[in-house]
Coordinates of C-alpha atoms in Angstrom, one line a residue:
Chain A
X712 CA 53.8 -82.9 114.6
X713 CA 52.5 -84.5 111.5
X714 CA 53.0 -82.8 108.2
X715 CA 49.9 -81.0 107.1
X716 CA 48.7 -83.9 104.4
X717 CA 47.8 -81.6 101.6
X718 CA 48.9 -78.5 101.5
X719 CA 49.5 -77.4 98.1
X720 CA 53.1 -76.4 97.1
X721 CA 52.7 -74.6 93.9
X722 CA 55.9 -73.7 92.1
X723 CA 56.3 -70.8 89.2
X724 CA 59.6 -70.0 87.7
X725 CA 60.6 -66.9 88.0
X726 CA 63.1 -65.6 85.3
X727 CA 66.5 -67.3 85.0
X728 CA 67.3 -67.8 88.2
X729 CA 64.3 -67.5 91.0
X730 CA 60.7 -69.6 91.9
X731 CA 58.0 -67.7 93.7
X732 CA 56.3 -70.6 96.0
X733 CA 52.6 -70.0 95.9
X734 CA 50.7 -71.4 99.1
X735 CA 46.7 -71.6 99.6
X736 CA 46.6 -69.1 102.2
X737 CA 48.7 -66.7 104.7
X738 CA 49.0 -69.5 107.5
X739 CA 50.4 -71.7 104.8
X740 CA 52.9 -69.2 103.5
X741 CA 54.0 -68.6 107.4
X742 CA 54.6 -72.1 107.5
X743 CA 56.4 -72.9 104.7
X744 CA 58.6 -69.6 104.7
X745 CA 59.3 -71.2 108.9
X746 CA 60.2 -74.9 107.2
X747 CA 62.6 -72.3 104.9
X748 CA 64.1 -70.9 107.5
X749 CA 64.6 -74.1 109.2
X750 CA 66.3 -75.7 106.4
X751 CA 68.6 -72.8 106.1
X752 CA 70.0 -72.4 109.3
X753 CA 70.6 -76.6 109.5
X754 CA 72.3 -76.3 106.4
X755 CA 69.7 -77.9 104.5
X756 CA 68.9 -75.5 102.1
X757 CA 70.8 -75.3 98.7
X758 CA 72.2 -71.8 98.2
X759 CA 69.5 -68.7 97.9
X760 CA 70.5 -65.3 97.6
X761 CA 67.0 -63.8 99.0
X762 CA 63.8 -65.4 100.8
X763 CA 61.1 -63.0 100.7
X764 CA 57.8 -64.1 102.2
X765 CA 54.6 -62.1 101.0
X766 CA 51.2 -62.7 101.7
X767 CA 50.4 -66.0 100.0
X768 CA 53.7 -67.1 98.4
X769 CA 57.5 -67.1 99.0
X770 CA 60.1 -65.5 96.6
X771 CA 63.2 -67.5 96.5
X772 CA 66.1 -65.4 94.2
X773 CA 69.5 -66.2 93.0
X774 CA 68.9 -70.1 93.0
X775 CA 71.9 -71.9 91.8
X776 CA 69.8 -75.0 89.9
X777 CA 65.7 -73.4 90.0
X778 CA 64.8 -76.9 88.4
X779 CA 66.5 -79.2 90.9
X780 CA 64.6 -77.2 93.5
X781 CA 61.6 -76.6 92.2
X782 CA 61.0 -80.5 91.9
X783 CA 62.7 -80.8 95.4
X784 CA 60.4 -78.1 96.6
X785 CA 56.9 -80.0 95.2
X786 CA 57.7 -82.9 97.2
X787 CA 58.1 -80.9 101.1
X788 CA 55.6 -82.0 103.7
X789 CA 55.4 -78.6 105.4
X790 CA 54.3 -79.0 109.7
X791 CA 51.8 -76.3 110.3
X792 CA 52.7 -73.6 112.8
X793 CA 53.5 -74.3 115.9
X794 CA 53.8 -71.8 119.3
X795 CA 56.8 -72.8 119.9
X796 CA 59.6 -71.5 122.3
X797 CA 60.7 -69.0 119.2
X798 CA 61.9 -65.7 120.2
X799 CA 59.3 -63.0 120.9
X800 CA 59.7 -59.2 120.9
X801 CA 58.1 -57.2 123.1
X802 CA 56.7 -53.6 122.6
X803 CA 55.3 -51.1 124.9
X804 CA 52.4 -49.2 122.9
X805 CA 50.5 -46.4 124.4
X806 CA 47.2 -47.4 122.6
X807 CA 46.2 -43.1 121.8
X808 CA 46.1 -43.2 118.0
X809 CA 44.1 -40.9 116.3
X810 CA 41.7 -43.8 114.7
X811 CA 41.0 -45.7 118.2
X812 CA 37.7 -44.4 118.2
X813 CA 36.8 -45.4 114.6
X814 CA 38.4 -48.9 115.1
X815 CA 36.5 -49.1 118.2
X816 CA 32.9 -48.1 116.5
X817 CA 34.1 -50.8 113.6
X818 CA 34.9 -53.5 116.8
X819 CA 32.0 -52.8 118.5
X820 CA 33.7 -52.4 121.5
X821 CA 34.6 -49.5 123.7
X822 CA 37.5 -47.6 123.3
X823 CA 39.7 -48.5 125.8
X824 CA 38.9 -51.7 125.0
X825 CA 40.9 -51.6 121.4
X826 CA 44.3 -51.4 123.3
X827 CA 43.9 -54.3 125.5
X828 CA 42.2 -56.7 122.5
X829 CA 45.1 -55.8 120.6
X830 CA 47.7 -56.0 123.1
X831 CA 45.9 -59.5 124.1
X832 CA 47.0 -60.6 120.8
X833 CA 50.1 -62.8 119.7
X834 CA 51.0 -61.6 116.4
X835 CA 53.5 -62.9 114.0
X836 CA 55.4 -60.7 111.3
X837 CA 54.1 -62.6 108.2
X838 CA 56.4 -60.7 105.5
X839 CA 57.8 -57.2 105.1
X840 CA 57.6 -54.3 102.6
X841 CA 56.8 -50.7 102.2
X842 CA 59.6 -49.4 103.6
X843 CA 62.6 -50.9 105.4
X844 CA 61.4 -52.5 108.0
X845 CA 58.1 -52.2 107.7
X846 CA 56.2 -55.4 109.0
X847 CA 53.2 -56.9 108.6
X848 CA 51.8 -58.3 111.5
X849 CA 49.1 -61.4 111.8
X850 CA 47.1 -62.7 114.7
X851 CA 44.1 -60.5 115.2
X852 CA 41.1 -62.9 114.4
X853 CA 39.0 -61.7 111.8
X854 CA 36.2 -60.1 113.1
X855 CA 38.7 -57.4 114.1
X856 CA 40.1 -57.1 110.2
X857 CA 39.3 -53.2 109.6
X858 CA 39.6 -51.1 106.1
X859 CA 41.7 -48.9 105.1
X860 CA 41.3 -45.4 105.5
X861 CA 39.6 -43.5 102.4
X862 CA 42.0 -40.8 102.2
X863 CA 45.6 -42.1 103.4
X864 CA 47.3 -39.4 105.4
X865 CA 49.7 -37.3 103.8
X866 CA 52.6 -38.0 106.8
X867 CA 52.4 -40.5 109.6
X868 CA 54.4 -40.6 112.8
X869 CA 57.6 -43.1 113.3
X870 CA 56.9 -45.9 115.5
X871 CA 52.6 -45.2 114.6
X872 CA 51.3 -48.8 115.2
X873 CA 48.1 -48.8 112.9
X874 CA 45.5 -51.7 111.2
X875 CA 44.8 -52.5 107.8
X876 CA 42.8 -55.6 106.9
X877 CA 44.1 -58.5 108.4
X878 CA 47.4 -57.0 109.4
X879 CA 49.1 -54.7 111.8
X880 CA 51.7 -52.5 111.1
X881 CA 54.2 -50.4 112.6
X882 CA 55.7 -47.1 110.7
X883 CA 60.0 -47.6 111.1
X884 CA 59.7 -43.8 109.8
X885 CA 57.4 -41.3 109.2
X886 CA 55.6 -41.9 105.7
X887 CA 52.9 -41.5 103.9
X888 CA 49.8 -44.2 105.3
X889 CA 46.3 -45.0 104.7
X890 CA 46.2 -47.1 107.7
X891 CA 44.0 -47.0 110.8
X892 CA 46.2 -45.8 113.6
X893 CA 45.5 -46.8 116.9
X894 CA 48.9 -46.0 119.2
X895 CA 52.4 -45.6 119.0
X896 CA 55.6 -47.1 120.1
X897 CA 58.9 -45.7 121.3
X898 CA 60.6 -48.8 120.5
X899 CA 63.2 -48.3 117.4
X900 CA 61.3 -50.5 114.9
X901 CA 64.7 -50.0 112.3
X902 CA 68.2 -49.1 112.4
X903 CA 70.6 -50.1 110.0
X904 CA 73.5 -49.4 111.8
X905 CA 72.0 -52.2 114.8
X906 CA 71.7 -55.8 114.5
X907 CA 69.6 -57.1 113.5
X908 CA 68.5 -53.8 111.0
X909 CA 65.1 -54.8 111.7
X910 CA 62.9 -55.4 115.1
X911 CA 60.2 -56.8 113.6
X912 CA 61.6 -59.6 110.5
X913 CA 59.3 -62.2 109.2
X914 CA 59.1 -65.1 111.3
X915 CA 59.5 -62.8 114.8
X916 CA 56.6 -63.4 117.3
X917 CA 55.8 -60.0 119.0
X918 CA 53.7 -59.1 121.8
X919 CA 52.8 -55.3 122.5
X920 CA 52.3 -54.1 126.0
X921 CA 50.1 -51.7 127.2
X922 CA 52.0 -48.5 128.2
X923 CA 50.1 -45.6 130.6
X924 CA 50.3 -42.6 129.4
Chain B
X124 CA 90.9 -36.6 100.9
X125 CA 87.8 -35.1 99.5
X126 CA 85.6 -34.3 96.6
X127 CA 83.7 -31.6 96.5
X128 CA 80.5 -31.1 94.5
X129 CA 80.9 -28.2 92.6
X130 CA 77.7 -29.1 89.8
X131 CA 75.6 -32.1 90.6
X132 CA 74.4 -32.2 87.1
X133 CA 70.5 -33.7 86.8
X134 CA 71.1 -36.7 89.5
X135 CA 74.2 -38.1 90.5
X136 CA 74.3 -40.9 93.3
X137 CA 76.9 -42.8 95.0
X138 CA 77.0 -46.4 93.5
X139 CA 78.7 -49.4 94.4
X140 CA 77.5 -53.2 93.9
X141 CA 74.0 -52.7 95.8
X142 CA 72.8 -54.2 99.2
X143 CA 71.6 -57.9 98.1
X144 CA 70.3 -59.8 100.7
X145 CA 68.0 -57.5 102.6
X146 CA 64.8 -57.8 100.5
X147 CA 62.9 -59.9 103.1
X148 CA 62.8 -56.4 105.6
X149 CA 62.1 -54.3 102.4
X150 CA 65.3 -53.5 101.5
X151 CA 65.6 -53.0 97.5
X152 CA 68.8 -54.2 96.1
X153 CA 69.9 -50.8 94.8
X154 CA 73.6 -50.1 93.2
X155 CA 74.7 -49.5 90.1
X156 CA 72.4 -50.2 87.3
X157 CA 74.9 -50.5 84.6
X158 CA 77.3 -52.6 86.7
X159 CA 79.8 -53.6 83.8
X160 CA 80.9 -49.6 83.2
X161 CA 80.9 -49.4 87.2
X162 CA 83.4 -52.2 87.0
X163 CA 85.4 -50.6 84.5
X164 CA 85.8 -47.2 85.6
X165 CA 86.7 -48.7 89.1
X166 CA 89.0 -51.5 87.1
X167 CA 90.5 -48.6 85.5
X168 CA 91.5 -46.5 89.0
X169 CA 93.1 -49.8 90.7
X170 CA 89.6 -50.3 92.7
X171 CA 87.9 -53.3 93.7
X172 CA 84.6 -53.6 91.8
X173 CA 83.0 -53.0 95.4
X174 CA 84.6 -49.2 95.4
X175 CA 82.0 -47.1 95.1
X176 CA 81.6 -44.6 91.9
X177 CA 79.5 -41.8 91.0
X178 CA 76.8 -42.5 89.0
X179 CA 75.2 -39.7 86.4
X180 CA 72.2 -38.8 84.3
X181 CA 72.6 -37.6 81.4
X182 CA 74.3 -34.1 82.3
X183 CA 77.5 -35.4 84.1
X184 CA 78.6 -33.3 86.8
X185 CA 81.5 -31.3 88.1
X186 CA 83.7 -31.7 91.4
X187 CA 86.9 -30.4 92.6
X188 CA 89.5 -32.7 94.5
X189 CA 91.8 -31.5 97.0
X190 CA 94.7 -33.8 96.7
X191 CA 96.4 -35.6 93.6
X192 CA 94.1 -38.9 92.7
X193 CA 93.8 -40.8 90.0
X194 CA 90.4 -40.9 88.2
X195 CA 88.4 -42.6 85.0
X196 CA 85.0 -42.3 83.7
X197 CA 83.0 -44.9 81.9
X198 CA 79.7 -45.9 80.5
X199 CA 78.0 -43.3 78.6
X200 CA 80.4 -41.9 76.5
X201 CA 81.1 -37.8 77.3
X202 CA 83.8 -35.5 77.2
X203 CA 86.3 -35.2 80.7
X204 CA 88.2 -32.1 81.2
X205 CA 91.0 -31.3 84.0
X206 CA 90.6 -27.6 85.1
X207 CA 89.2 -27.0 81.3
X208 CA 91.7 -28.9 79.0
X209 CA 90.1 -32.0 77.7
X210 CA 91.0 -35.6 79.1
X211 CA 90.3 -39.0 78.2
X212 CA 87.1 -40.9 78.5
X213 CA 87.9 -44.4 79.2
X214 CA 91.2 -44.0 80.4
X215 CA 92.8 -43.1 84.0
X216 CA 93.2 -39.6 84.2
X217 CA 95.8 -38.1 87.2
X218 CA 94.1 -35.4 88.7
X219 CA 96.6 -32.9 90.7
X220 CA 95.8 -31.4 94.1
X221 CA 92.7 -28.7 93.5
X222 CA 91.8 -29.9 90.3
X223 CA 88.1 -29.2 89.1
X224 CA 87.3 -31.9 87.2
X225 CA 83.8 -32.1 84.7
X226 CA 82.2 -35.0 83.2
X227 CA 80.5 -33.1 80.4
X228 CA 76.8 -34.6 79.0
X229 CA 76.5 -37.8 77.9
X230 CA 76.8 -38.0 73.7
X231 CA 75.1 -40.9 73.9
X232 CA 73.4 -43.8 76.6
X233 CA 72.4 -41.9 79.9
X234 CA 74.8 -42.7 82.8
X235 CA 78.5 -42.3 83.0
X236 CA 80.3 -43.3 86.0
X237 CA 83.2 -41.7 87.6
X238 CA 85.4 -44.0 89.7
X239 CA 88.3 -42.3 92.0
X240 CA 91.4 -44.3 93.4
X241 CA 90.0 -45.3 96.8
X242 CA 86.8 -45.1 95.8
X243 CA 83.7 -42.9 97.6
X244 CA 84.2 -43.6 101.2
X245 CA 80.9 -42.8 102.2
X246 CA 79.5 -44.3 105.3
X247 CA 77.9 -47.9 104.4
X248 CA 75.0 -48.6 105.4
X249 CA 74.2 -52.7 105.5
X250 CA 77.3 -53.0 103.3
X251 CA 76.8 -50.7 100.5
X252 CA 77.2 -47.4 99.7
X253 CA 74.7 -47.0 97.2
X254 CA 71.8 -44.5 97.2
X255 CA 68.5 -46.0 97.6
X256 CA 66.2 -43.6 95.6
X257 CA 63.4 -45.9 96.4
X258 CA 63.6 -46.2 100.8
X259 CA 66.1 -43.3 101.3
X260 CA 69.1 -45.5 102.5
X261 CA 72.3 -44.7 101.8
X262 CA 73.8 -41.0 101.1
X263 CA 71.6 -39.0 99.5
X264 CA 71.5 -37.7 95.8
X265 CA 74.6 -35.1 95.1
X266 CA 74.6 -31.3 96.2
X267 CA 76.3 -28.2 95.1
X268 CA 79.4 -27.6 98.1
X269 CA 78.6 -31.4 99.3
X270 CA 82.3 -32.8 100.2
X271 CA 82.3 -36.6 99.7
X272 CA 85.3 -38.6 101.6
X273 CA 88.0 -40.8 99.3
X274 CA 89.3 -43.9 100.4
X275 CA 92.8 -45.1 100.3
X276 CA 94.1 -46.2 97.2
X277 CA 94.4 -49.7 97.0
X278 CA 96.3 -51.1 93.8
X279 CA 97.7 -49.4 90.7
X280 CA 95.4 -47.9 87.8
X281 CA 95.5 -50.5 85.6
X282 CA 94.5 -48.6 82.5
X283 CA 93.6 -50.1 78.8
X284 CA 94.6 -50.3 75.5
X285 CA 91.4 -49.8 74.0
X286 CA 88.0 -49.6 75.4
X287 CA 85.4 -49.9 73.0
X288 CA 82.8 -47.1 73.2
X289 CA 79.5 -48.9 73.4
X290 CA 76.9 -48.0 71.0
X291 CA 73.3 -47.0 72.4
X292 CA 70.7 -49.5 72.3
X293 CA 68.7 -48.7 69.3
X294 CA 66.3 -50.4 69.8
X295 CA 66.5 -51.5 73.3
X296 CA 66.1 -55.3 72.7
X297 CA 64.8 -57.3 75.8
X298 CA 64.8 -60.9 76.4
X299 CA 61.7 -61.7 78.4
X300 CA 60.7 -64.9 79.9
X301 CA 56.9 -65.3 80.6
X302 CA 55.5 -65.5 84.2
X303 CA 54.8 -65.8 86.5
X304 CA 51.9 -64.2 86.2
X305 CA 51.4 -64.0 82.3
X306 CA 48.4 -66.1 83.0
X307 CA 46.9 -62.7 84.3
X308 CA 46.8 -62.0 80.8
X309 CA 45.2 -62.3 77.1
X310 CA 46.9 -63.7 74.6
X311 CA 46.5 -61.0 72.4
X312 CA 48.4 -58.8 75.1
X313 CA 51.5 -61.0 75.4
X314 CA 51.5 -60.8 71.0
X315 CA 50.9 -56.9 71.8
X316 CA 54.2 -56.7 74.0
X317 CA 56.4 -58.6 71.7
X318 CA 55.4 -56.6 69.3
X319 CA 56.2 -53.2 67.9
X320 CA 55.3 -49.5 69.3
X321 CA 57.3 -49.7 73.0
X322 CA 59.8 -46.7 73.5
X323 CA 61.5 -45.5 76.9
X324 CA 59.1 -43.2 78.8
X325 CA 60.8 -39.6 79.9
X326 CA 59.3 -40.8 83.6
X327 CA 62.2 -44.3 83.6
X328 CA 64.3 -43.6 86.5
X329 CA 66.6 -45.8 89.1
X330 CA 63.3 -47.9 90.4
X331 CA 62.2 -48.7 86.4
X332 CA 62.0 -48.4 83.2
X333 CA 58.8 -47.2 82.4
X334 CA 57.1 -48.0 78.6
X335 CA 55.1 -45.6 76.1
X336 CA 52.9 -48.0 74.3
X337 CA 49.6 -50.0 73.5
X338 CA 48.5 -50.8 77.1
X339 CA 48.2 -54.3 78.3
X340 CA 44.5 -56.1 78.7
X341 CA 44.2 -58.3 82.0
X342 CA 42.2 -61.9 81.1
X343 CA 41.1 -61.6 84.6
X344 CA 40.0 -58.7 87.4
X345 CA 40.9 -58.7 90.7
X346 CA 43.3 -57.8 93.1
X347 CA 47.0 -60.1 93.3
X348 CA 48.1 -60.5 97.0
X349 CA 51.2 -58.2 97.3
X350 CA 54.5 -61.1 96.4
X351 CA 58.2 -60.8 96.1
X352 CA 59.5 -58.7 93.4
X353 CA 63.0 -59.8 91.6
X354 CA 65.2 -57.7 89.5
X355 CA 64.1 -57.2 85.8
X356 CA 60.8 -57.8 86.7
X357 CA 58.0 -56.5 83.9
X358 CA 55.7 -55.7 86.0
X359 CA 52.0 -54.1 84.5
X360 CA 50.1 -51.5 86.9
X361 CA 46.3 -51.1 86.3
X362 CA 47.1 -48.1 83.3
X363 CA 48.3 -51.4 81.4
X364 CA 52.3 -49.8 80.4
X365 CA 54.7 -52.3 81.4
X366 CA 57.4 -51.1 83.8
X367 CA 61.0 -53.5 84.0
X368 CA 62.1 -53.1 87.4
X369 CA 65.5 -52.1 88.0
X370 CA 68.1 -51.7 91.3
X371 CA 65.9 -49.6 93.4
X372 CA 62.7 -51.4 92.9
X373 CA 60.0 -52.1 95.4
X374 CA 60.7 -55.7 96.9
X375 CA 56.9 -56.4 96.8
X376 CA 54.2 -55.9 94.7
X377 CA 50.5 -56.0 94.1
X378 CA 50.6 -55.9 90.4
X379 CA 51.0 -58.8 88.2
X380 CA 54.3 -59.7 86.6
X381 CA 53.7 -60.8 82.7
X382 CA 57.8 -61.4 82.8
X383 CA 61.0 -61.5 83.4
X384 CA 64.2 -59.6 81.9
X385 CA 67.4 -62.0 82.4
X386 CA 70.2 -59.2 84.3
X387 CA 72.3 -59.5 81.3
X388 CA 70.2 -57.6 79.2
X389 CA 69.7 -54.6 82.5
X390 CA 72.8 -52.8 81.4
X391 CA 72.1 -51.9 78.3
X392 CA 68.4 -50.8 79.9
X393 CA 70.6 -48.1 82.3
X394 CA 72.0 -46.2 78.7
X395 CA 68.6 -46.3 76.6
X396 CA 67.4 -42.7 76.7
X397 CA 63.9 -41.4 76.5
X398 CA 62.3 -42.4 73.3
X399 CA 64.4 -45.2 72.4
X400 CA 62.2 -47.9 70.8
X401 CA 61.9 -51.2 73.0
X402 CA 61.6 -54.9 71.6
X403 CA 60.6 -57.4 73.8
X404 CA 61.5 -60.8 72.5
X405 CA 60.2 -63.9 73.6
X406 CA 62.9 -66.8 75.6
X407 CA 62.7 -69.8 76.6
X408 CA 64.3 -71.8 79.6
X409 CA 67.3 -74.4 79.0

């Protein structure tokens, strides 16, 4: 595929030793962060202690010679993403959260209709954070983007899969959460004595599956 | 061979050299936050620097061994005794079998660290040993009649003919390099945080080193999308007080970062108590 001709590569030093990569938009990020990783596993990447995507930039820490790259860096043609052949996960969700109703009345849409939209949906884990583990998910289309609850709830399950804005998430552990949750997963999201640690690390395509009560 | 926790003092945490590397799933770096006195207290025992230590705060602590082992204790100065009789700070120290050994309150600075031949043999957990005060990895914070596991002595204590007893920062001066989001900011407010009027906030802890001071005014409103988060990072909620980031710190934020403390100037940031005035002084890049 062609580079995408334009895509603005914005470059701020960060500190001694990092550069925080700061893209127009999430799609963007996601596409550079997959050039990154790319780069990195063919070699082509000079040494980085940490690449740590967020929502519209990339962290890259312990860099050996930030100037060298920074001007390499400016100069990337980045292709956009592609649906390629790239590993996807696959988790079974039984879609019963205790928000399905409200994020159905927010959808428009009946209520067992918020597990198969959802589970209709290829998502992407655009960055982590919160808590090991702890992945953001893309790929809902934006009419389906929902708020944040008011009050967040004091303790949410392990393995709650929930909505927040663009993004759905999935609790590794129980935790405090403000997000909208719409059904839960047995699947073990993290486990630092497995590898990999994480199921969901950014770059993964997942799918979930609707599972019958 | 074990220790067992006989006073855990305020907070004392396994330490080694941190989990580096995980911060794309969320994983702070943790470890040690003043690594050199780590180092030497583990140099001191005949440990690799990647043993792990006990870390304190400001009270020390107290354990018993139950076999012979050779220990030391660095960082912030404090007396050591052996089953009462006083010991030396700095120094490897042979502790016989059942020996209760206290690491008396720190004189000055905040954290000592107590290194044991062998080190802490603690299970790991994505190579470290360190307690994550932040996520909860790693073994948790020290209890009264915990028993901790010791490692085999590798090498010899190589002990020291002198080991200068550092003095406390007073004032706490920190390098900062602007951005990358000083933009976020007037110009008065990056005059008001080189300036005077900072000191250590009683709330600073393992995750950062929070500021008493003149608050910080934004040039601009609005929400920053959450972004990577590096060590020494000055990072300024809405209240405006500057927090520097340190080992267990979030590794993503919402709020804009004003700038950067170079890691050099973190150890001195892990022994500068509550109250201690803070300098920030402007650097520039080679």
């Amino acid at each position: 595929m062609d580079g995408v001709d334009g895509m603005n590569i914005r470059v701020l030093r960060v500190g001694l030793d990092a550069l925080l990569v700061e893209l127009d938009g999430a799609d963007e990020a996601m596409a550079f962060h997959a050039e990154l990783q790319r780069r990195r596993a063919a070699c082509r990447l000079p040494s980085v202690a940490e690449v740590v995507p967020a929502e519209r930039t990339v962290l890259l820490d312990g860099v050996a010679d930030p100037s060298a790259l920074a001007a390499e860096l400016a100069g990337w043609r980045v292709p956009p993403l592609r649906a390629t052949s790239e590993e996807t996960v696959t988790v079974p969700v039984r879609y019963d959260g205790a928000d399905v109703a409200e994020v159905a009345a927010l959808w428009g849409v009946a209520e067992e209709d918020v597990g198969r939209i959802h589970s209709a949906t290829e998502f992407r884990v655009a960055f982590s954070g919160f808590a090991p583990g702890f992945g953001y998910l893309t790929g809902l289309p934006e009419r389906y983007r929902v708020p944040r609850r008011a009050v967040p709830r004091p303790a949410v399950p392990a393995g709650a899969i929930a909505l927040a804005g663009p993004y759905t998430g999935a609790y590794p552990r129980s935790s405090p959460g403000g997000w909208q949750l719409i059904g839960h997963t047995d699947a073990v999201l993290w486990d630092p004595s497995r590898e990999p640690a994480a199921l969901f690390s950014p770059g993964t395509r997942v799918r979930f599956v609707i599972e019958e009560a | 061979m074990t220790v067992t926790v006989i006073n855990a003092g305020l907070l004392t945490t396994v330490q080694d050299l941190g989990r580096p590397g995980h911060a794309h799933l969320g994983v702070p770096r943790s470890g040690a936050l003043d690594q050199p006195a780590h180092r030497l207290a583990n140099r001191l025992v005949g440990n690799p620097a990647t043993a792990a230590t006990l870390e304190t705060t400001v009270l020390g602590c107290a354990v018993r061994v139950d076999r012979a082992v050779t220990v030391a204790v660095a960082g912030a100065p404090c007396s050591v005794r052996v089953d009462g009789r006083p010991a030396a700070w700095a120094a490897p120290v042979r502790l016989p079998a059942e020996a209760l050994l206290e690491v008396g309150p720190a004189t000055r600075g905040v954290r000592s660290y107590v290194a044991f031949a062998g080190g802490i043999a603690a299970a790991p957990v994505l190579g470290s040993r360190s307690t994550d005060l932040l996520s909860g990895l790693g073994p948790a914070p020290l209890t009264p009649g915990e028993a901790l596991p010791l490692g085999e002595p590798v090498g010899p204590a190589a002990g020291a003919d002198v080991v200068p007893a550092p003095a406390p920062p007073d004032p706490l001066l920190l390098p900062v390099l602007f951005g990358p989001r000083d933009d976020w900011f007037t110009a008065r407010s990056l005059a008001v945080l080189t300036g005077p009027g900072y000191r250590v906030s009683p709330t600073s802890n393992r995750i950062g080193l929070r500021l008493d001071g003149p608050p910080l005014e934004r040039a601009r409103e609005g929400e920053l999308p959450s972004e990577g988060m590096v060590l020494g990072a000055v990072q300024v909620p809405p209240d405006g007080r500057p927090v520097v980031f340190l080992a267990d710190h979030p590794t993503t934020g919402g709020y804009p970062v004003i700038g950067v403390i170079p890691s050099s100037a973190l150890p001195a940031v892990a022994q500068a108590a509550p109250g201690t005035p803070v300098r920030f002084t402007p650097r520039g890049r080679r």
